[in-house]
Tab-separated table of C-alpha atoms and ligand atoms in Angstrom:
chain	number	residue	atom	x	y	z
A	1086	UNK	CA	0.000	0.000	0.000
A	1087	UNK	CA	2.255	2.900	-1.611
A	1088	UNK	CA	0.403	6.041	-2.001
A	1089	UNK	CA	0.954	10.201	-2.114
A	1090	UNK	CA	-0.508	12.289	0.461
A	1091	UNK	CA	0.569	15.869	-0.741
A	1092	UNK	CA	3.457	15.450	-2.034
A	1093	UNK	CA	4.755	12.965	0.180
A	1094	UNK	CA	5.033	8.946	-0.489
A	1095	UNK	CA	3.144	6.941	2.235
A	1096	UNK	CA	3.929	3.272	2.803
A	1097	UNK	CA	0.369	2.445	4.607
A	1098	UNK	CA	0.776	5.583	7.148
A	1099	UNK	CA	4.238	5.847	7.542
A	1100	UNK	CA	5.925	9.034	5.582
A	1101	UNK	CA	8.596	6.974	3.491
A	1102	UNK	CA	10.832	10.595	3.659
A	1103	UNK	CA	11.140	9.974	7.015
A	1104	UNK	CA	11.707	6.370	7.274
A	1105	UNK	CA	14.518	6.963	4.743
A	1106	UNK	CA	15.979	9.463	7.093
A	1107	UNK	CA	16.023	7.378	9.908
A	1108	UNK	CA	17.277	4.243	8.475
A	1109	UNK	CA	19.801	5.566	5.690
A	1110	UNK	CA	19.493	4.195	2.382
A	1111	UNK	CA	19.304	2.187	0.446
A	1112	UNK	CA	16.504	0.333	2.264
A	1113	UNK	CA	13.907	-2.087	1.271
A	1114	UNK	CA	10.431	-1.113	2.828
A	1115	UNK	CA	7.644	-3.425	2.585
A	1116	UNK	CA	3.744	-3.140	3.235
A	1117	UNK	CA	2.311	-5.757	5.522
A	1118	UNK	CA	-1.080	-4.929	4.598
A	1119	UNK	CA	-0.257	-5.557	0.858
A	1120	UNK	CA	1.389	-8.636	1.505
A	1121	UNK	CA	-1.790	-9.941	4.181
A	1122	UNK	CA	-3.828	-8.489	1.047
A	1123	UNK	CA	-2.425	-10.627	-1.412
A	1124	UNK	CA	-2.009	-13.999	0.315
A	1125	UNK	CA	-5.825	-13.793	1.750
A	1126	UNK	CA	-6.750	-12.674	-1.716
A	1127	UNK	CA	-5.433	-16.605	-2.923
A	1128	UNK	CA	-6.983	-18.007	0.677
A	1129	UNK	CA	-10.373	-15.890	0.162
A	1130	UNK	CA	-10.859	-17.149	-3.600
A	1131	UNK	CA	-10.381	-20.536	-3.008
A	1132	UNK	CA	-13.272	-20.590	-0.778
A	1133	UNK	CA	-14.471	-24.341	0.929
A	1134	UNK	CA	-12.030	-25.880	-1.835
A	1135	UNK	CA	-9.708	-27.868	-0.144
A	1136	UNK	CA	-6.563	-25.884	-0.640
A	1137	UNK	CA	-3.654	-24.727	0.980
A	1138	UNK	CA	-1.167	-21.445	-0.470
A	1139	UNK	CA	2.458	-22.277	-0.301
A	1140	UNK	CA	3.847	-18.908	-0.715
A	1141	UNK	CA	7.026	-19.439	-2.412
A	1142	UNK	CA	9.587	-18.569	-0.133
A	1143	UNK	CA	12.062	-17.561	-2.703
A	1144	UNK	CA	10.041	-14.619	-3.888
A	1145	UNK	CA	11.277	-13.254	-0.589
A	1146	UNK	CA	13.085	-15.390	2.130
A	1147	UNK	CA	13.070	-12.571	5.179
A	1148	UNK	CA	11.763	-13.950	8.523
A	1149	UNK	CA	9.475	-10.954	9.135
A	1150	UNK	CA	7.657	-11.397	6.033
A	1151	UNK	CA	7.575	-15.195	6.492
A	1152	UNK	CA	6.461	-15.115	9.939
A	1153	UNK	CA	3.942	-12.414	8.778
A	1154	UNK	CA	2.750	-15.042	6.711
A	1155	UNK	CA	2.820	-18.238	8.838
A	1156	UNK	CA	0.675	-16.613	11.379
A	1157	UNK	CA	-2.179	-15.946	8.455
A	1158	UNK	CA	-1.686	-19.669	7.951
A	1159	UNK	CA	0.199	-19.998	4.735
A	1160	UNK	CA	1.959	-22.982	4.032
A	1161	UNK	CA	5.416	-22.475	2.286
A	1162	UNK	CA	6.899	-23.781	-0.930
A	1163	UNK	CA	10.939	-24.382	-0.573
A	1164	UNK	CA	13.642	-24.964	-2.904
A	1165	UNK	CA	16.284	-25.493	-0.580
A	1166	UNK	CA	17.255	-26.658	2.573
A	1167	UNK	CA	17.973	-22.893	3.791
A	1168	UNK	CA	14.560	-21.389	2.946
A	1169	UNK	CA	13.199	-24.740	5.290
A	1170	UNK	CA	15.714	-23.325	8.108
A	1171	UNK	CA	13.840	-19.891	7.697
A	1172	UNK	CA	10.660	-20.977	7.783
A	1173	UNK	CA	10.980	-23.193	10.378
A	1174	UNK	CA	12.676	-19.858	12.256
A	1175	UNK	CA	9.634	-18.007	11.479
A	1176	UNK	CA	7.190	-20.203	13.085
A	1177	UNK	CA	6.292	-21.933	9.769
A	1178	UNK	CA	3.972	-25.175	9.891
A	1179	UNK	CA	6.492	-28.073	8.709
A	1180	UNK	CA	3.431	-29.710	7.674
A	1181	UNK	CA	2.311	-27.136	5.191
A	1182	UNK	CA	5.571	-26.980	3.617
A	1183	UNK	CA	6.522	-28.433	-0.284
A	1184	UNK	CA	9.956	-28.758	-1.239
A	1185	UNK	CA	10.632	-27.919	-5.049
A	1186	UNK	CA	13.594	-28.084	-7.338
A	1187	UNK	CA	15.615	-30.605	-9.849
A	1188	UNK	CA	18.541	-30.811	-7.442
A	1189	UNK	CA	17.603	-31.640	-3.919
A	1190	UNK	CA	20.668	-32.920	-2.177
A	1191	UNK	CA	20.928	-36.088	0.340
A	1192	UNK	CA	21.415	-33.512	2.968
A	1193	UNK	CA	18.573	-31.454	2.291
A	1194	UNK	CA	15.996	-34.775	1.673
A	1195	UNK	CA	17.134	-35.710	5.234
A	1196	UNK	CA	16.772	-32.072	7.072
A	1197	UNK	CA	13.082	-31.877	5.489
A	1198	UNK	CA	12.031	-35.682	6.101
A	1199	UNK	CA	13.645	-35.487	9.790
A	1200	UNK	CA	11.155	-32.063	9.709
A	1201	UNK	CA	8.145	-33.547	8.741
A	1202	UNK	CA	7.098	-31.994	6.007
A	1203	UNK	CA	3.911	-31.878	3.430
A	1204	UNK	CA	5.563	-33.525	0.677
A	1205	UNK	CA	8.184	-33.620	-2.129
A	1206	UNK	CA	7.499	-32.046	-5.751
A	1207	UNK	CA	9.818	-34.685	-7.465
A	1208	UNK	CA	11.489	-34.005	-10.398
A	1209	UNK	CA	13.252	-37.197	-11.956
A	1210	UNK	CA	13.241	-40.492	-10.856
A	1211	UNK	CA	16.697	-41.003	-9.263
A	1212	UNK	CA	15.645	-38.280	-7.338
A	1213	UNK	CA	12.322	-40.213	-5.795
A	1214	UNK	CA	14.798	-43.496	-5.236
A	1215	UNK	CA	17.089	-41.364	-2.967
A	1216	UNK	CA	13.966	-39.758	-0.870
A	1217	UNK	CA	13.136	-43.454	-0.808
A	1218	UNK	CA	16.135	-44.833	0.705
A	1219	UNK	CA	16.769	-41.965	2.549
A	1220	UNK	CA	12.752	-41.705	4.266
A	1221	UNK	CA	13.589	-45.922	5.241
A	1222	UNK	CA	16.761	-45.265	6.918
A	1223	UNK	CA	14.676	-42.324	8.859
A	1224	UNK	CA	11.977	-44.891	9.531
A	1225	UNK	CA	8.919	-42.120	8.129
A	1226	UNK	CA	7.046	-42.684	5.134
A	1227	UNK	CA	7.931	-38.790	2.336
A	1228	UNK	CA	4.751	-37.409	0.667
A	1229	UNK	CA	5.896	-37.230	-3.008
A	1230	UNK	CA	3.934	-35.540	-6.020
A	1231	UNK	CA	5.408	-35.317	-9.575
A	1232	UNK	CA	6.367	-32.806	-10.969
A	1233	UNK	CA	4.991	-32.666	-14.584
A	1234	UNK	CA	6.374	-30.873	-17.768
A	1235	UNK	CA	3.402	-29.503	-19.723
A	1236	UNK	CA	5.088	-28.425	-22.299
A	1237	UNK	CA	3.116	-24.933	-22.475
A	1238	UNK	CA	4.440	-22.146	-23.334
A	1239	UNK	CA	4.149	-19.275	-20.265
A	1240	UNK	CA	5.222	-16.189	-22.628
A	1241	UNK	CA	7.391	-14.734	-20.696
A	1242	UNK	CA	11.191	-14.148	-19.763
A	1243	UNK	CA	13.312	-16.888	-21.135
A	1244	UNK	CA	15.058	-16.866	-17.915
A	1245	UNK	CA	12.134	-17.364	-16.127
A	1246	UNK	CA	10.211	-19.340	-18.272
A	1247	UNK	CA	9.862	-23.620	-16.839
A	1248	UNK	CA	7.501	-25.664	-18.468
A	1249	UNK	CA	8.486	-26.693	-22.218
A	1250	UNK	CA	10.297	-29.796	-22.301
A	1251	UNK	CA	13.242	-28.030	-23.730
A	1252	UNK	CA	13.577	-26.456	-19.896
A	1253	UNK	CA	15.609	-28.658	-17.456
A	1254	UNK	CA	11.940	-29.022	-15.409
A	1255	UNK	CA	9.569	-31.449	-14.599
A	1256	UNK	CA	9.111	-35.016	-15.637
A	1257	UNK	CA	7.594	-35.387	-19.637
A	1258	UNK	CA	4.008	-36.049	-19.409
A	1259	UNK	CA	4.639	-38.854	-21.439
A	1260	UNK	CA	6.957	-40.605	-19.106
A	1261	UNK	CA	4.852	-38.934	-15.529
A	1262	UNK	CA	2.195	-41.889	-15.395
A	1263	UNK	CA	4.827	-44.731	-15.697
A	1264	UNK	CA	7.324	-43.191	-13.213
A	1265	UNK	CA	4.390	-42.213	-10.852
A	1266	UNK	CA	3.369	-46.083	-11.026
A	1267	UNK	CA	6.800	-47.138	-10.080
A	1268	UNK	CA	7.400	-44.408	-7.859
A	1269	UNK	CA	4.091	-45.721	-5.855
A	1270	UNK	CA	4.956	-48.962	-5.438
A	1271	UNK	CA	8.328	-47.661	-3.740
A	1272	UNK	CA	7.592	-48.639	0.382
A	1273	UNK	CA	9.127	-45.611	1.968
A	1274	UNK	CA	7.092	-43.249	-0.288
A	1275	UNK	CA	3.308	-42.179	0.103
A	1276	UNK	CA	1.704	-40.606	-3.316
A	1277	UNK	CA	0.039	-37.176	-2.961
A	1278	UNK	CA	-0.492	-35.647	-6.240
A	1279	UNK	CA	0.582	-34.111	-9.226
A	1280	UNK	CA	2.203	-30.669	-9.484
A	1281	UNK	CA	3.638	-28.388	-12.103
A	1282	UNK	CA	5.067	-24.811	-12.552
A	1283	UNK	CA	5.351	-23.381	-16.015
A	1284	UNK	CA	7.049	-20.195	-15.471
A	1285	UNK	CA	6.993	-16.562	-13.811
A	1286	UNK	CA	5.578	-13.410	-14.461
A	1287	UNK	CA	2.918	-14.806	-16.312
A	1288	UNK	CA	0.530	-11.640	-17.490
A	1289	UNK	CA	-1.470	-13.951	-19.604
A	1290	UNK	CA	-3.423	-16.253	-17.604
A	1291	UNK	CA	-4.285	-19.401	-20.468
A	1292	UNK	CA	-1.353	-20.936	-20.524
A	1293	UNK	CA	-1.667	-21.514	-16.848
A	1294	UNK	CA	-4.800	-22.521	-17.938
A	1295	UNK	CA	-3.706	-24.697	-20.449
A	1296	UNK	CA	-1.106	-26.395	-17.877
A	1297	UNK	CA	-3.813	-27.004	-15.419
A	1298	UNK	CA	-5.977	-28.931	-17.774
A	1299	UNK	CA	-2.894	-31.497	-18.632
A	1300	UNK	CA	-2.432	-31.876	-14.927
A	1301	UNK	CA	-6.031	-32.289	-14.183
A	1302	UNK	CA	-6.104	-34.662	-16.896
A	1303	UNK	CA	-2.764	-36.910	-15.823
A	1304	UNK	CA	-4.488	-36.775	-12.026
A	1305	UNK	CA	-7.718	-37.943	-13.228
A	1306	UNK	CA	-5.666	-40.908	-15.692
A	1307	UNK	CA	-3.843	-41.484	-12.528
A	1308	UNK	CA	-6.785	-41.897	-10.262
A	1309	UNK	CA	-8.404	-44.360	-12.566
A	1310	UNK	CA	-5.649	-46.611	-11.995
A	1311	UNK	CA	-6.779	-46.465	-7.935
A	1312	UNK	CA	-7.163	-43.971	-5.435
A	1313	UNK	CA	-3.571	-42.893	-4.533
A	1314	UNK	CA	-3.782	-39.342	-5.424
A	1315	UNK	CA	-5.131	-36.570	-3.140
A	1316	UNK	CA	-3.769	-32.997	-4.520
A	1317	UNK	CA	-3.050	-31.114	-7.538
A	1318	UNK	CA	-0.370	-28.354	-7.159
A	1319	UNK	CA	-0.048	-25.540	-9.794
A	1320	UNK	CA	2.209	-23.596	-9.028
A	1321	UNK	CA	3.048	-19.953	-9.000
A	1322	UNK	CA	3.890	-17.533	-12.283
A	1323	UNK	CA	0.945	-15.060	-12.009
A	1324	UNK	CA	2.352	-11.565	-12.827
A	1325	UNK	CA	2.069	-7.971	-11.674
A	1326	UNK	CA	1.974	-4.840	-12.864
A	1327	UNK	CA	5.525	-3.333	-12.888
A	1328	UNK	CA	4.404	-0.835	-15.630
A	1329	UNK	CA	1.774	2.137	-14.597
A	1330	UNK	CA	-1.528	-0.036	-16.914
A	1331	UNK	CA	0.026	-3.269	-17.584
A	1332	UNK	CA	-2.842	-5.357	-17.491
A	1333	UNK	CA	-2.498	-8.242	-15.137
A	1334	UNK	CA	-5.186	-10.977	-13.837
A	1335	UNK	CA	-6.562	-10.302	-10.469
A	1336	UNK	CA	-5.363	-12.612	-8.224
A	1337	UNK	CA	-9.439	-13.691	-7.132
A	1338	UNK	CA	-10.596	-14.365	-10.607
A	1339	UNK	CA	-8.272	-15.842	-11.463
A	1340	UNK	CA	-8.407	-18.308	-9.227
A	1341	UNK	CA	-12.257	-18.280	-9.890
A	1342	UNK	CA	-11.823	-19.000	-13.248
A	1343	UNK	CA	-10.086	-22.221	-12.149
A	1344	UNK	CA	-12.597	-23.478	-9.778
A	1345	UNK	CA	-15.015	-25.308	-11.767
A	1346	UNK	CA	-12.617	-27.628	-12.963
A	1347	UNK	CA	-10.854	-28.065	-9.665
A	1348	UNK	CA	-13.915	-28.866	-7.660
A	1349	UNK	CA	-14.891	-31.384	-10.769
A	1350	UNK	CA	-11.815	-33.437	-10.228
A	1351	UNK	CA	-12.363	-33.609	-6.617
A	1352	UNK	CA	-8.839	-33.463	-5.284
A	1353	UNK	CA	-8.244	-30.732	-2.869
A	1354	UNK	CA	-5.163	-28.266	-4.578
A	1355	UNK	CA	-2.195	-25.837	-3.634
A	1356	UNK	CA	-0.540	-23.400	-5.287
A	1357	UNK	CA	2.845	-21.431	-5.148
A	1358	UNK	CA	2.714	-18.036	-5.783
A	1359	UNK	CA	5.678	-15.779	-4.807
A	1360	UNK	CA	5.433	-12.678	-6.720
A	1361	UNK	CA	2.353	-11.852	-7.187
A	1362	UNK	CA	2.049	-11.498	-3.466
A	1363	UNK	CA	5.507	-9.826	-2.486
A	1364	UNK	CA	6.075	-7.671	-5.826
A	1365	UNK	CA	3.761	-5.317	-4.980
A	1366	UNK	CA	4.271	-5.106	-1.310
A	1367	UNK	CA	8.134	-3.442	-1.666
A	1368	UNK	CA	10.069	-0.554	-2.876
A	1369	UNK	CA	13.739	-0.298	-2.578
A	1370	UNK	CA	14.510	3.683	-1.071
A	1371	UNK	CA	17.762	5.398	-2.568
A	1372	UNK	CA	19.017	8.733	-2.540
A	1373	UNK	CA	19.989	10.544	-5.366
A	1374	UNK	CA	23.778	11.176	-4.805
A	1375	UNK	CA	24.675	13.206	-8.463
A	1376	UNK	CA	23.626	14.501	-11.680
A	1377	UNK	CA	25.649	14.526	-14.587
A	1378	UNK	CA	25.676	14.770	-17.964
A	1379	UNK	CA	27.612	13.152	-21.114
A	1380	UNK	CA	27.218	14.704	-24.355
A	1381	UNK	CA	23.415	15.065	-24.229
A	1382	UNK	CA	22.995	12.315	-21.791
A	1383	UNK	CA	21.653	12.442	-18.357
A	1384	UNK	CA	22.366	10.773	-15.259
A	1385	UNK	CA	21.043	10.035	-11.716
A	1386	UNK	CA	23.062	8.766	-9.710
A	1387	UNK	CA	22.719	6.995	-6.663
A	1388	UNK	CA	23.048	5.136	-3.850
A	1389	UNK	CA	21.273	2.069	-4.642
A	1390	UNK	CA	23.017	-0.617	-7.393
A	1391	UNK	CA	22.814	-3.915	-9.318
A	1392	UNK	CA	24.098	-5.512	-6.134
A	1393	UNK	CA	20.634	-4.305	-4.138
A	1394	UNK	CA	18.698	-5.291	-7.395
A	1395	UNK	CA	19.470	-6.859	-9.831
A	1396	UNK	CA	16.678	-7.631	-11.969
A	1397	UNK	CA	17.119	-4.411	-14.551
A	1398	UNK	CA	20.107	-5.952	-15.344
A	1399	UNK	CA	19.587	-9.348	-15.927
A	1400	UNK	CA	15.941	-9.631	-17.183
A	1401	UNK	CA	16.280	-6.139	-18.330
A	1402	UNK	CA	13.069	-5.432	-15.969
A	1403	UNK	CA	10.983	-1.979	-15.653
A	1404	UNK	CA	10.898	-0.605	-12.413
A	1405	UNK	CA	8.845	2.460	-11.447
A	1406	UNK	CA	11.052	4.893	-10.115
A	1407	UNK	CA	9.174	7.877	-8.759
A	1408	UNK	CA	10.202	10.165	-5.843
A	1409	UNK	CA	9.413	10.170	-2.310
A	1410	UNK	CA	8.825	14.093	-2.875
A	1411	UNK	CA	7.143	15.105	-5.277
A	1412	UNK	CA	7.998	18.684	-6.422
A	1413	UNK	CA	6.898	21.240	-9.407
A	1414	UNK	CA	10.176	21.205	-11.624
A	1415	UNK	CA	9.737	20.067	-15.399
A	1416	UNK	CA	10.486	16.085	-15.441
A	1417	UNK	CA	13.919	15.376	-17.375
A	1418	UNK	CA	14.467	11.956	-19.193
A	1419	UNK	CA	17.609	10.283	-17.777
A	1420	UNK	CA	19.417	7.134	-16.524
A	1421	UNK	CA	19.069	5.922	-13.160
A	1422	UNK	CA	22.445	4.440	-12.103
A	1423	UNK	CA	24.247	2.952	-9.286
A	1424	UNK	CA	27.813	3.247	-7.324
A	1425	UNK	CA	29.003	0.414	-9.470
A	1426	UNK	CA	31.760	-0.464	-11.850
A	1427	UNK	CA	29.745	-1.832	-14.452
A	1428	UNK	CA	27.348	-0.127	-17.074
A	1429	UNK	CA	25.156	-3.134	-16.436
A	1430	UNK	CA	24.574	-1.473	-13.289
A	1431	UNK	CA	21.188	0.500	-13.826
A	1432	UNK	CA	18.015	0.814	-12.159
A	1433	UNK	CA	16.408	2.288	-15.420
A	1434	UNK	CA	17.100	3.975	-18.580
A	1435	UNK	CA	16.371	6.797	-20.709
A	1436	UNK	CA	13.207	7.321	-18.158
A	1437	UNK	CA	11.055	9.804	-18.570
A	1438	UNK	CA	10.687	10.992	-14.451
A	1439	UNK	CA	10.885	13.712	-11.903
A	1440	UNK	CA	13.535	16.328	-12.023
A	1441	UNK	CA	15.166	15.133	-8.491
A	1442	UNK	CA	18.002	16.557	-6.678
A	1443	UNK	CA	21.064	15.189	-4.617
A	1444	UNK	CA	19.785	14.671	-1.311
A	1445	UNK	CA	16.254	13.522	-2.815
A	1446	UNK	CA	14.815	10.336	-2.067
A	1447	UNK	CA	13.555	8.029	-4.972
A	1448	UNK	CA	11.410	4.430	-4.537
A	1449	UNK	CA	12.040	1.912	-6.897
A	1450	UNK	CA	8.544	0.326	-6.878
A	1451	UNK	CA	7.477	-2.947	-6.855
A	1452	UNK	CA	10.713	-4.428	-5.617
A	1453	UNK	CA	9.387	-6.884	-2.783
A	1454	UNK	CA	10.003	-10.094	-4.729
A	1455	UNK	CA	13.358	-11.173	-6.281
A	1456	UNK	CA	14.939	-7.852	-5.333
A	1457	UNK	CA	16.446	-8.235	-1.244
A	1458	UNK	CA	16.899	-12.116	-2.079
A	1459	UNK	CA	18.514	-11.651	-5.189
A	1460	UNK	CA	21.071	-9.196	-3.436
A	1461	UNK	CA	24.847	-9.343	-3.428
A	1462	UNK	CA	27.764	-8.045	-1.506
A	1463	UNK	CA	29.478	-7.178	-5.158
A	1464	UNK	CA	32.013	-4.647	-4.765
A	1465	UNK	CA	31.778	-5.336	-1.510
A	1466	UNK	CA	28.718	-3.129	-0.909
A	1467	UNK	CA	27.260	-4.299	2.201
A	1468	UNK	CA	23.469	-5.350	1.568
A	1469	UNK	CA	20.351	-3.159	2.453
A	1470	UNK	CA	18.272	-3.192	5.621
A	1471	UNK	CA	15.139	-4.385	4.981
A	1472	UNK	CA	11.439	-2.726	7.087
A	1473	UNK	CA	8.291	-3.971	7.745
A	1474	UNK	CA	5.687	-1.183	7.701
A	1475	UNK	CA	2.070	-1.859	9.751
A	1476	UNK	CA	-0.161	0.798	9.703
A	1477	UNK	CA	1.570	4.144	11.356
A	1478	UNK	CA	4.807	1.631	12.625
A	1479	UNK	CA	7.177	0.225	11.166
A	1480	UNK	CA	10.206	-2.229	12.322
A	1481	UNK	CA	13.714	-2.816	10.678
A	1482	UNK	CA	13.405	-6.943	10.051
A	1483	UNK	CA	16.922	-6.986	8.437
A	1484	UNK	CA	19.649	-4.603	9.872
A	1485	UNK	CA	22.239	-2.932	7.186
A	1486	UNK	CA	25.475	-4.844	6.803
A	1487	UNK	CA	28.499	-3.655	8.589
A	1488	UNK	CA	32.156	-3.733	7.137
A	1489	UNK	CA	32.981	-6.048	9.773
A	1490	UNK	CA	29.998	-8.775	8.170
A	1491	UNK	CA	31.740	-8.311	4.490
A	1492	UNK	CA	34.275	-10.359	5.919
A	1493	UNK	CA	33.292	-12.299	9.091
A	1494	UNK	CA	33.188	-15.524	7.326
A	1495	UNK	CA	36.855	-14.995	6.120
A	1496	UNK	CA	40.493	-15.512	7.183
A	1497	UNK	CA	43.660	-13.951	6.246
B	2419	PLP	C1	9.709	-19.702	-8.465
B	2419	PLP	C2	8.710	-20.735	-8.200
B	2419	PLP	C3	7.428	-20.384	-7.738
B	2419	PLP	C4	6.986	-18.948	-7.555
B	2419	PLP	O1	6.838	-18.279	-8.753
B	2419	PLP	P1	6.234	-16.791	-8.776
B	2419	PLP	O2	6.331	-16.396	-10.184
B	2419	PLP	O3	7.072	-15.971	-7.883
B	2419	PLP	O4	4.812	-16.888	-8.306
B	2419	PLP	C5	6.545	-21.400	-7.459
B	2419	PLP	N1	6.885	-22.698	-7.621
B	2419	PLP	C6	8.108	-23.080	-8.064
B	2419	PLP	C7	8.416	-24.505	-8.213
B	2419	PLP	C8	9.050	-22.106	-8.363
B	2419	PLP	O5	10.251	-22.483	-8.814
């Protein structure tokens, strides 16, 4: 919840000019209401479907927002044995928890099975025999679904783009029903469902469509063949707005446009979202530190760089960037640039935006998914604090880096 008063940026009721004073920049600020908005949005549509919403953890890994979460009563899904440690920290239900990913190691399998959780989204078939050996030497039985490759195209980033079978994804649908058989039949492994994931950022909703009516249709082949399926999980991808009118699916019908078909096949269902509920629950706060110009060129420059977010430079994303004062001068079109030694390293370019000063404060807007967790110490910049803002108070959740944490894990 990011809005002007005046001339003044609000995050919920909290004057962002002031925050940014206080803290220093850069900073990451993010909206607890937005992010409660967004997961109950998922909860609320879903109605008395059986269903649970495994926000995916890697969208944005920081205990406040996870615990924020866990005490709604999300479930989590994981992709490593780290984002189960911070869930766990956060007060995180083990049981609501789905591990993802094509390379789970032995270590990880044993942390999550010795943790009890939901199940695993399994991704090849050497990977089920190792949760299988591993689950009998525990002496507990591992939930497994398979992971299927649709082979749909989601439209959207390469880089971010999962489900054709040209991706290193899923199991083919072709070969799902015969390793699911085998897989069942397996005595340290209990079959719970089917899952898939076709991508991210997804503005167009039928492909997800698409994907969800070859899953439904592998569960319901699978079902026929006895009764060892319960769930169907499909994933995350749905995409926000990161451009003022980009046209996006709401969150609630979309899911209601889903329904139908999900209450049909009877199984009760989960799904992964990540961005769609942190995006637009974050800006990143920098301070404009100099203009210049080359030739006819303008630049911003500031505090904040490819290290505190990096997704203008490798997806070459849009961020907003609009400033935390608003004032009267005539807008200039320029490049917004960080501290460092790369020209990769820009928050935006040739934008059209407000004529700010050194000293002002600009938000890069929606930044609350893939931006802190996606952070580096790269020219050994230490990373941003990070703020949780509810209502008129706010909390830092993540403290600034220190020159003496650059190198804490080092020796000489
Ligand atoms: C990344 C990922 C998600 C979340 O995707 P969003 O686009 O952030 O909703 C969900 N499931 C899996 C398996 C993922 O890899």
């Amino acid at each position: 919840m990011f809005s002007y008063s005046q001339n003044d940026l609000y995050c919920e009721q909290v004057p962002l000019a002031d925050l940014a004073a206080r803290t220093g920049t850069p900073v990451y600020v993010y909206s607890s209401q937005t992010l409660l908005d967004n997961y109950r949005a998922y909860d609320e549509a879903f109605g008395d479907l059986p269903h649970t919403v495994c926000y995916a953890v890697k969208a944005n890994s920081s205990l406040g927002v996870l615990a924020l979460l866990a005490k709604a009563g999300a479930g989590f899904d994981i992709v490593s044995g780290g984002e189960l440690f911070r869930v766990l920290r956060a007060g995180g239900d083990p049981a609501k928890v789905v591990f993802s990913g094509v390379g789970k190691t032995a270590a990880e399998v044993e942390y999550a099975l010795s943790n009890g959780i939901h199940s695993f989204n399994c991704e090849s078939e050497a990977e089920l025999a190792l949760i299988d050996a591993l689950a009998g030497r525990l002496g507990v039985k591992a939930g497994f679904s398979i992971r299927v490759n649709p082979d749909v195209d989601a439209a959207t980033h390469p880089y971010i783009s999962t489900g054709l079978s040209q991706h290193k994804f899923g199991i083919a649908m072709a070969d799902a029903a015969a390793v699911y058989e085998r897989a069942r039949r397996l005595p340290n492994l209990s079959a719970e469902g089917v899952s898939c994931h076709i991508g991210s950022q997804m503005l167009d909703p039928a492909p997800i469509l698409e994907a969800v009516d070859r899953v439904l249709a592998m569960a319901a082949a699978l079902g026929a063949q006895g009764d060892h399926i319960r769930h169907v999980d499909l994933g995350g991808g749905l995409g926000v707005a990161y451009q003022p009118g980009e046209k996006t699916p709401a969150i609630g019908s979309f899911i209601e446009s889903l329904k139908a078909r999900l209450r049909r096949s009877g199984l009760a269902v989960m799904v992964e979202p990540g961005r769609s509920i942190a995006a637009p629950a974050g800006v990143l706060l920098t301070r404009v530190l100099y203009r210049k110009k080359n030739g006819t060129k303008e630049f911003v420059i500031v505090d904040a760089a490819m290290n505190d977010l990096i997704r203008p430079a490798l997806y070459k994303a849009h961020h907003e960037v609009i400033p935390v004062r608003r004032n009267t001068l005539p807008p200039i079109t320029a490049d917004v640039v960080g501290p460092v030694c790369e020209t990769g390293d820009f928050l935006a370019r040739d934008r059209h935006m407000a004529n700010v000063m050194p000293g002002d404060f600009l938000a890069v807007c929606t930044a609350g998914a893939y931006g802190f967790v996606q952070s580096s110490n790269y020219n050994s910049r230490p990373r941003a604090p990070e703020v949780l803002v509810e209502g008129a108070a706010w909390r830092v959740i993540r403290q600034r880096e220190t020159y003496e944490d650059l190198v804490k894990a080092e020796t000489r």
